Amino acid sequence: MNAISATGVAGKPSSTEFIRTSCSATTYPTLCITSLSSHASAIQTSPKLLAHTALSVTLDTTQSTSTMMLKLSQSHGLSPREVAAMQDCIEEVGDSVDQLRRSLGEMNQIKGSNFVRMMSDIQTWVSAALTDVDTCSEGFSGNNMNGNMKNVVRGQIVNIAHLTSNALALVNSYASTLHG
C-alpha cells in the first residue's frame, strides 16, 4: 500500500499533513492527530472545518463521558462523598456539553460581517467548557475516593480536558485568520 503523500495537488498540503501541522501547535498534538485524522477527507485543508470538527469530536466525547458518569453514579456501594463528587462532576460536564453545543451552533452561523464577535463568543464558551471540566477533575483529587472509580473518572475527564484544550487552540488559530 502506498504511503499518503505529504503534498496534494500543485504542492498544496494534503488534508492529513494539514491536520498534522495544525495539531503541532496544540498542547496535546498526538491526541489531536488521532482524534481528527479519520475526518481528514471532510476537513481537507480548511481551518474552519478543522476547528468545527475538533469541537464536534470534543462534544461527542464529552456527551459519552457524561452518560458513562451518570451510569457510574448509580452504582451500589459508593460513599456519600463519591456520590456527591459524581453529581457535581455530572453537572460540570453537562455545562461543558452546553458550552460546546453553543460553540458548534455559532460556528455554523459565522459570516464575514460577524466573524470577530462570533469567534470571541466561541472562544469564551470553549474556555468555559475547559474550566467546567477542570472543576470536575478537582472533585476527584485527594484520597477520599475509591481508587478504581477515581481512576476511571479521572481518565475520562483528563481525556475531554485535553480534547477541549486542543479544540480551543484550533479555534484560536482559526480566529486569528480574521475571515469567515
mmCIF file of C-alpha atoms in Angstrom:
data_model
loop_
_atom_site.group_PDB
_atom_site.id
_atom_site.type_symbol
_atom_site.label_atom_id
_atom_site.label_comp_id
_atom_site.label_asym_id
_atom_site.label_seq_id
_atom_site.Cartn_x
_atom_site.Cartn_y
_atom_site.Cartn_z
ATOM 1 C CA MET A 1 0.000 0.000 0.000
ATOM 2 C CA ASN A 2 1.323 3.445 -0.876
ATOM 3 C CA ALA A 3 2.037 5.983 1.860
ATOM 4 C CA ILE A 4 -0.066 9.137 1.847
ATOM 5 C CA SER A 5 1.751 11.916 0.079
ATOM 6 C CA ALA A 6 2.649 14.953 2.192
ATOM 7 C CA THR A 7 1.525 17.205 -0.621
ATOM 8 C CA GLY A 8 -1.582 17.056 -2.696
ATOM 9 C CA VAL A 9 -2.338 18.820 -5.958
ATOM 10 C CA ALA A 10 0.069 21.588 -7.055
ATOM 11 C CA GLY A 11 2.145 21.478 -3.881
ATOM 12 C CA LYS A 12 -0.814 22.139 -1.559
ATOM 13 C CA PRO A 13 -0.517 20.109 1.663
ATOM 14 C CA SER A 14 -2.692 17.003 1.892
ATOM 15 C CA SER A 15 -5.529 17.022 4.409
ATOM 16 C CA THR A 16 -3.583 14.608 6.616
ATOM 17 C CA GLU A 17 -0.494 16.823 6.532
ATOM 18 C CA PHE A 18 -2.672 19.890 7.218
ATOM 19 C CA ILE A 19 -4.089 18.178 10.336
ATOM 20 C CA ARG A 20 -0.617 17.096 11.480
ATOM 21 C CA THR A 21 0.814 20.601 11.023
ATOM 22 C CA SER A 22 -2.180 22.306 12.672
ATOM 23 C CA CYS A 23 -2.114 19.875 15.600
ATOM 24 C CA SER A 24 1.562 20.550 16.209
ATOM 25 C CA ALA A 25 0.510 23.925 17.657
ATOM 26 C CA THR A 26 -1.783 22.310 20.255
ATOM 27 C CA THR A 27 -0.816 21.242 23.769
ATOM 28 C CA TYR A 28 -1.624 17.567 23.035
ATOM 29 C CA PRO A 29 -0.599 17.061 19.389
ATOM 30 C CA THR A 30 -0.733 13.245 19.362
ATOM 31 C CA LEU A 31 -4.295 13.211 20.717
ATOM 32 C CA CYS A 32 -5.194 15.983 18.269
ATOM 33 C CA ILE A 33 -3.920 13.997 15.282
ATOM 34 C CA THR A 34 -5.502 10.705 16.363
ATOM 35 C CA SER A 35 -8.866 12.332 17.135
ATOM 36 C CA LEU A 36 -9.050 14.233 13.829
ATOM 37 C CA SER A 37 -7.249 12.054 11.250
ATOM 38 C CA SER A 38 -10.310 9.929 10.497
ATOM 39 C CA HIS A 39 -12.086 13.153 9.479
ATOM 40 C CA ALA A 40 -9.340 14.282 7.069
ATOM 41 C CA SER A 41 -11.489 13.985 3.935
ATOM 42 C CA ALA A 42 -14.159 16.243 5.472
ATOM 43 C CA ILE A 43 -11.649 18.745 6.904
ATOM 44 C CA GLN A 44 -9.494 18.955 3.760
ATOM 45 C CA THR A 45 -7.251 21.994 4.419
ATOM 46 C CA SER A 46 -9.875 24.294 5.951
ATOM 47 C CA PRO A 47 -9.033 25.917 9.307
ATOM 48 C CA LYS A 48 -12.775 26.456 9.868
ATOM 49 C CA LEU A 49 -13.639 22.807 9.233
ATOM 50 C CA LEU A 50 -10.691 21.730 11.393
ATOM 51 C CA ALA A 51 -11.906 23.849 14.334
ATOM 52 C CA HIS A 52 -15.509 22.737 13.770
ATOM 53 C CA THR A 53 -14.533 19.059 13.657
ATOM 54 C CA ALA A 54 -12.375 19.411 16.781
ATOM 55 C CA LEU A 55 -15.368 20.912 18.593
ATOM 56 C CA SER A 56 -17.655 18.185 17.285
ATOM 57 C CA VAL A 57 -15.306 15.358 18.355
ATOM 58 C CA THR A 58 -14.926 17.013 21.766
ATOM 59 C CA LEU A 59 -18.702 17.368 22.145
ATOM 60 C CA ASP A 60 -19.309 13.717 21.204
ATOM 61 C CA THR A 61 -16.662 12.514 23.676
ATOM 62 C CA THR A 62 -17.948 14.811 26.420
ATOM 63 C CA GLN A 63 -21.523 13.577 25.904
ATOM 64 C CA SER A 64 -20.476 9.918 26.090
ATOM 65 C CA THR A 65 -18.412 10.666 29.212
ATOM 66 C CA SER A 66 -21.444 12.340 30.792
ATOM 67 C CA THR A 67 -23.579 9.252 30.058
ATOM 68 C CA MET A 68 -20.898 6.932 31.466
ATOM 69 C CA MET A 69 -20.623 9.051 34.629
ATOM 70 C CA LEU A 70 -24.387 9.050 35.125
ATOM 71 C CA LYS A 71 -24.356 5.231 34.998
ATOM 72 C CA LEU A 72 -21.388 5.061 37.382
ATOM 73 C CA SER A 73 -23.071 7.449 39.828
ATOM 74 C CA GLN A 74 -25.906 4.961 40.174
ATOM 75 C CA SER A 75 -23.528 2.159 41.180
ATOM 76 C CA HIS A 76 -24.113 0.488 44.504
ATOM 77 C CA GLY A 77 -21.524 0.831 47.213
ATOM 78 C CA LEU A 78 -20.467 4.412 46.561
ATOM 79 C CA SER A 79 -19.716 6.505 49.613
ATOM 80 C CA PRO A 80 -21.697 9.727 50.137
ATOM 81 C CA ARG A 81 -18.505 11.643 49.207
ATOM 82 C CA GLU A 82 -18.204 9.708 45.929
ATOM 83 C CA VAL A 83 -21.885 10.244 45.105
ATOM 84 C CA ALA A 84 -21.541 13.999 45.780
ATOM 85 C CA ALA A 85 -18.359 14.262 43.678
ATOM 86 C CA MET A 86 -20.020 12.340 40.825
ATOM 87 C CA GLN A 87 -23.135 14.534 40.942
ATOM 88 C CA ASP A 88 -21.034 17.705 40.926
ATOM 89 C CA CYS A 89 -18.952 16.358 38.082
ATOM 90 C CA ILE A 90 -22.003 15.327 36.050
ATOM 91 C CA GLU A 91 -23.306 18.887 36.416
ATOM 92 C CA GLU A 92 -19.951 20.384 35.343
ATOM 93 C CA VAL A 93 -19.649 18.026 32.366
ATOM 94 C CA GLY A 94 -23.257 18.844 31.432
ATOM 95 C CA ASP A 95 -22.325 22.529 31.459
ATOM 96 C CA SER A 96 -19.376 21.709 29.175
ATOM 97 C CA VAL A 97 -21.731 19.917 26.777
ATOM 98 C CA ASP A 98 -23.949 23.021 26.676
ATOM 99 C CA GLN A 99 -20.981 25.342 26.046
ATOM 100 C CA LEU A 100 -19.608 23.107 23.282
ATOM 101 C CA ARG A 101 -23.061 22.803 21.686
ATOM 102 C CA ARG A 102 -23.414 26.615 21.669
ATOM 103 C CA SER A 103 -19.950 26.915 20.127
ATOM 104 C CA LEU A 104 -20.784 24.493 17.317
ATOM 105 C CA GLY A 105 -24.070 26.278 16.647
ATOM 106 C CA GLU A 106 -22.256 29.603 16.440
ATOM 107 C CA MET A 107 -19.577 28.148 14.111
ATOM 108 C CA ASN A 108 -22.384 27.219 11.704
ATOM 109 C CA GLN A 109 -23.617 30.841 11.654
ATOM 110 C CA ILE A 110 -20.302 32.609 11.015
ATOM 111 C CA LYS A 111 -20.294 35.112 8.184
ATOM 112 C CA GLY A 112 -17.669 37.695 7.295
ATOM 113 C CA SER A 113 -19.506 40.605 8.915
ATOM 114 C CA ASN A 114 -19.901 38.930 12.310
ATOM 115 C CA PHE A 115 -16.724 36.818 12.336
ATOM 116 C CA VAL A 116 -14.813 38.658 15.087
ATOM 117 C CA ARG A 117 -17.757 38.842 17.523
ATOM 118 C CA MET A 118 -18.831 35.258 16.937
ATOM 119 C CA MET A 119 -15.297 33.902 17.275
ATOM 120 C CA SER A 120 -14.952 35.808 20.539
ATOM 121 C CA ASP A 121 -18.150 34.149 21.805
ATOM 122 C CA ILE A 122 -16.914 30.719 20.729
ATOM 123 C CA GLN A 123 -13.539 31.248 22.408
ATOM 124 C CA THR A 124 -15.308 32.275 25.623
ATOM 125 C CA TRP A 125 -17.617 29.254 25.586
ATOM 126 C CA VAL A 126 -14.878 26.725 24.836
ATOM 127 C CA SER A 127 -12.748 28.280 27.604
ATOM 128 C CA ALA A 128 -15.728 27.934 29.962
ATOM 129 C CA ALA A 129 -16.158 24.281 28.924
ATOM 130 C CA LEU A 130 -12.499 23.670 29.777
ATOM 131 C CA THR A 131 -12.946 25.348 33.172
ATOM 132 C CA ASP A 132 -16.008 23.166 33.874
ATOM 133 C CA VAL A 133 -14.037 20.008 33.099
ATOM 134 C CA ASP A 134 -11.129 21.157 35.267
ATOM 135 C CA THR A 135 -13.542 21.860 38.137
ATOM 136 C CA CYS A 136 -14.939 18.337 37.799
ATOM 137 C CA SER A 137 -11.445 16.891 37.903
ATOM 138 C CA GLU A 138 -10.699 18.686 41.175
ATOM 139 C CA GLY A 139 -13.535 16.773 42.856
ATOM 140 C CA PHE A 140 -11.623 13.562 42.241
ATOM 141 C CA SER A 141 -8.327 14.630 43.753
ATOM 142 C CA GLY A 142 -7.179 13.608 47.209
ATOM 143 C CA ASN A 143 -7.523 10.311 48.994
ATOM 144 C CA ASN A 144 -11.225 10.327 49.824
ATOM 145 C CA MET A 145 -12.245 8.464 46.694
ATOM 146 C CA ASN A 146 -12.340 4.789 45.771
ATOM 147 C CA GLY A 147 -9.197 4.114 43.717
ATOM 148 C CA ASN A 148 -10.902 2.344 40.818
ATOM 149 C CA MET A 149 -13.769 4.835 40.499
ATOM 150 C CA LYS A 150 -11.364 7.745 40.817
ATOM 151 C CA ASN A 151 -9.063 6.341 38.113
ATOM 152 C CA VAL A 152 -11.888 5.640 35.663
ATOM 153 C CA VAL A 153 -13.482 9.052 36.075
ATOM 154 C CA ARG A 154 -10.211 10.995 36.102
ATOM 155 C CA GLY A 155 -9.052 9.173 32.961
ATOM 156 C CA GLN A 156 -12.215 10.173 31.113
ATOM 157 C CA ILE A 157 -12.143 13.739 32.437
ATOM 158 C CA VAL A 158 -8.475 14.207 31.549
ATOM 159 C CA ASN A 159 -9.232 12.987 28.021
ATOM 160 C CA ILE A 160 -12.047 15.501 27.493
ATOM 161 C CA ALA A 161 -9.952 18.264 29.091
ATOM 162 C CA HIS A 162 -7.162 17.528 26.601
ATOM 163 C CA LEU A 163 -9.607 17.372 23.659
ATOM 164 C CA THR A 164 -11.178 20.660 24.791
ATOM 165 C CA SER A 165 -7.773 22.289 25.146
ATOM 166 C CA ASN A 166 -6.854 21.184 21.623
ATOM 167 C CA ALA A 167 -10.200 22.370 20.238
ATOM 168 C CA LEU A 168 -9.643 25.769 21.874
ATOM 169 C CA ALA A 169 -6.170 26.013 20.316
ATOM 170 C CA LEU A 170 -7.601 25.219 16.860
ATOM 171 C CA VAL A 171 -10.476 27.690 17.384
ATOM 172 C CA ASN A 172 -7.934 30.344 18.401
ATOM 173 C CA SER A 173 -5.872 29.561 15.322
ATOM 174 C CA TYR A 174 -8.944 29.880 13.096
ATOM 175 C CA ALA A 175 -9.944 33.127 14.871
ATOM 176 C CA SER A 176 -6.529 34.568 14.071
ATOM 177 C CA THR A 177 -7.276 34.259 10.331
ATOM 178 C CA LEU A 178 -9.802 37.138 10.703
ATOM 179 C CA HIS A 179 -12.114 35.995 7.949
ATOM 180 C CA GLY A 180 -15.006 33.588 7.575
#
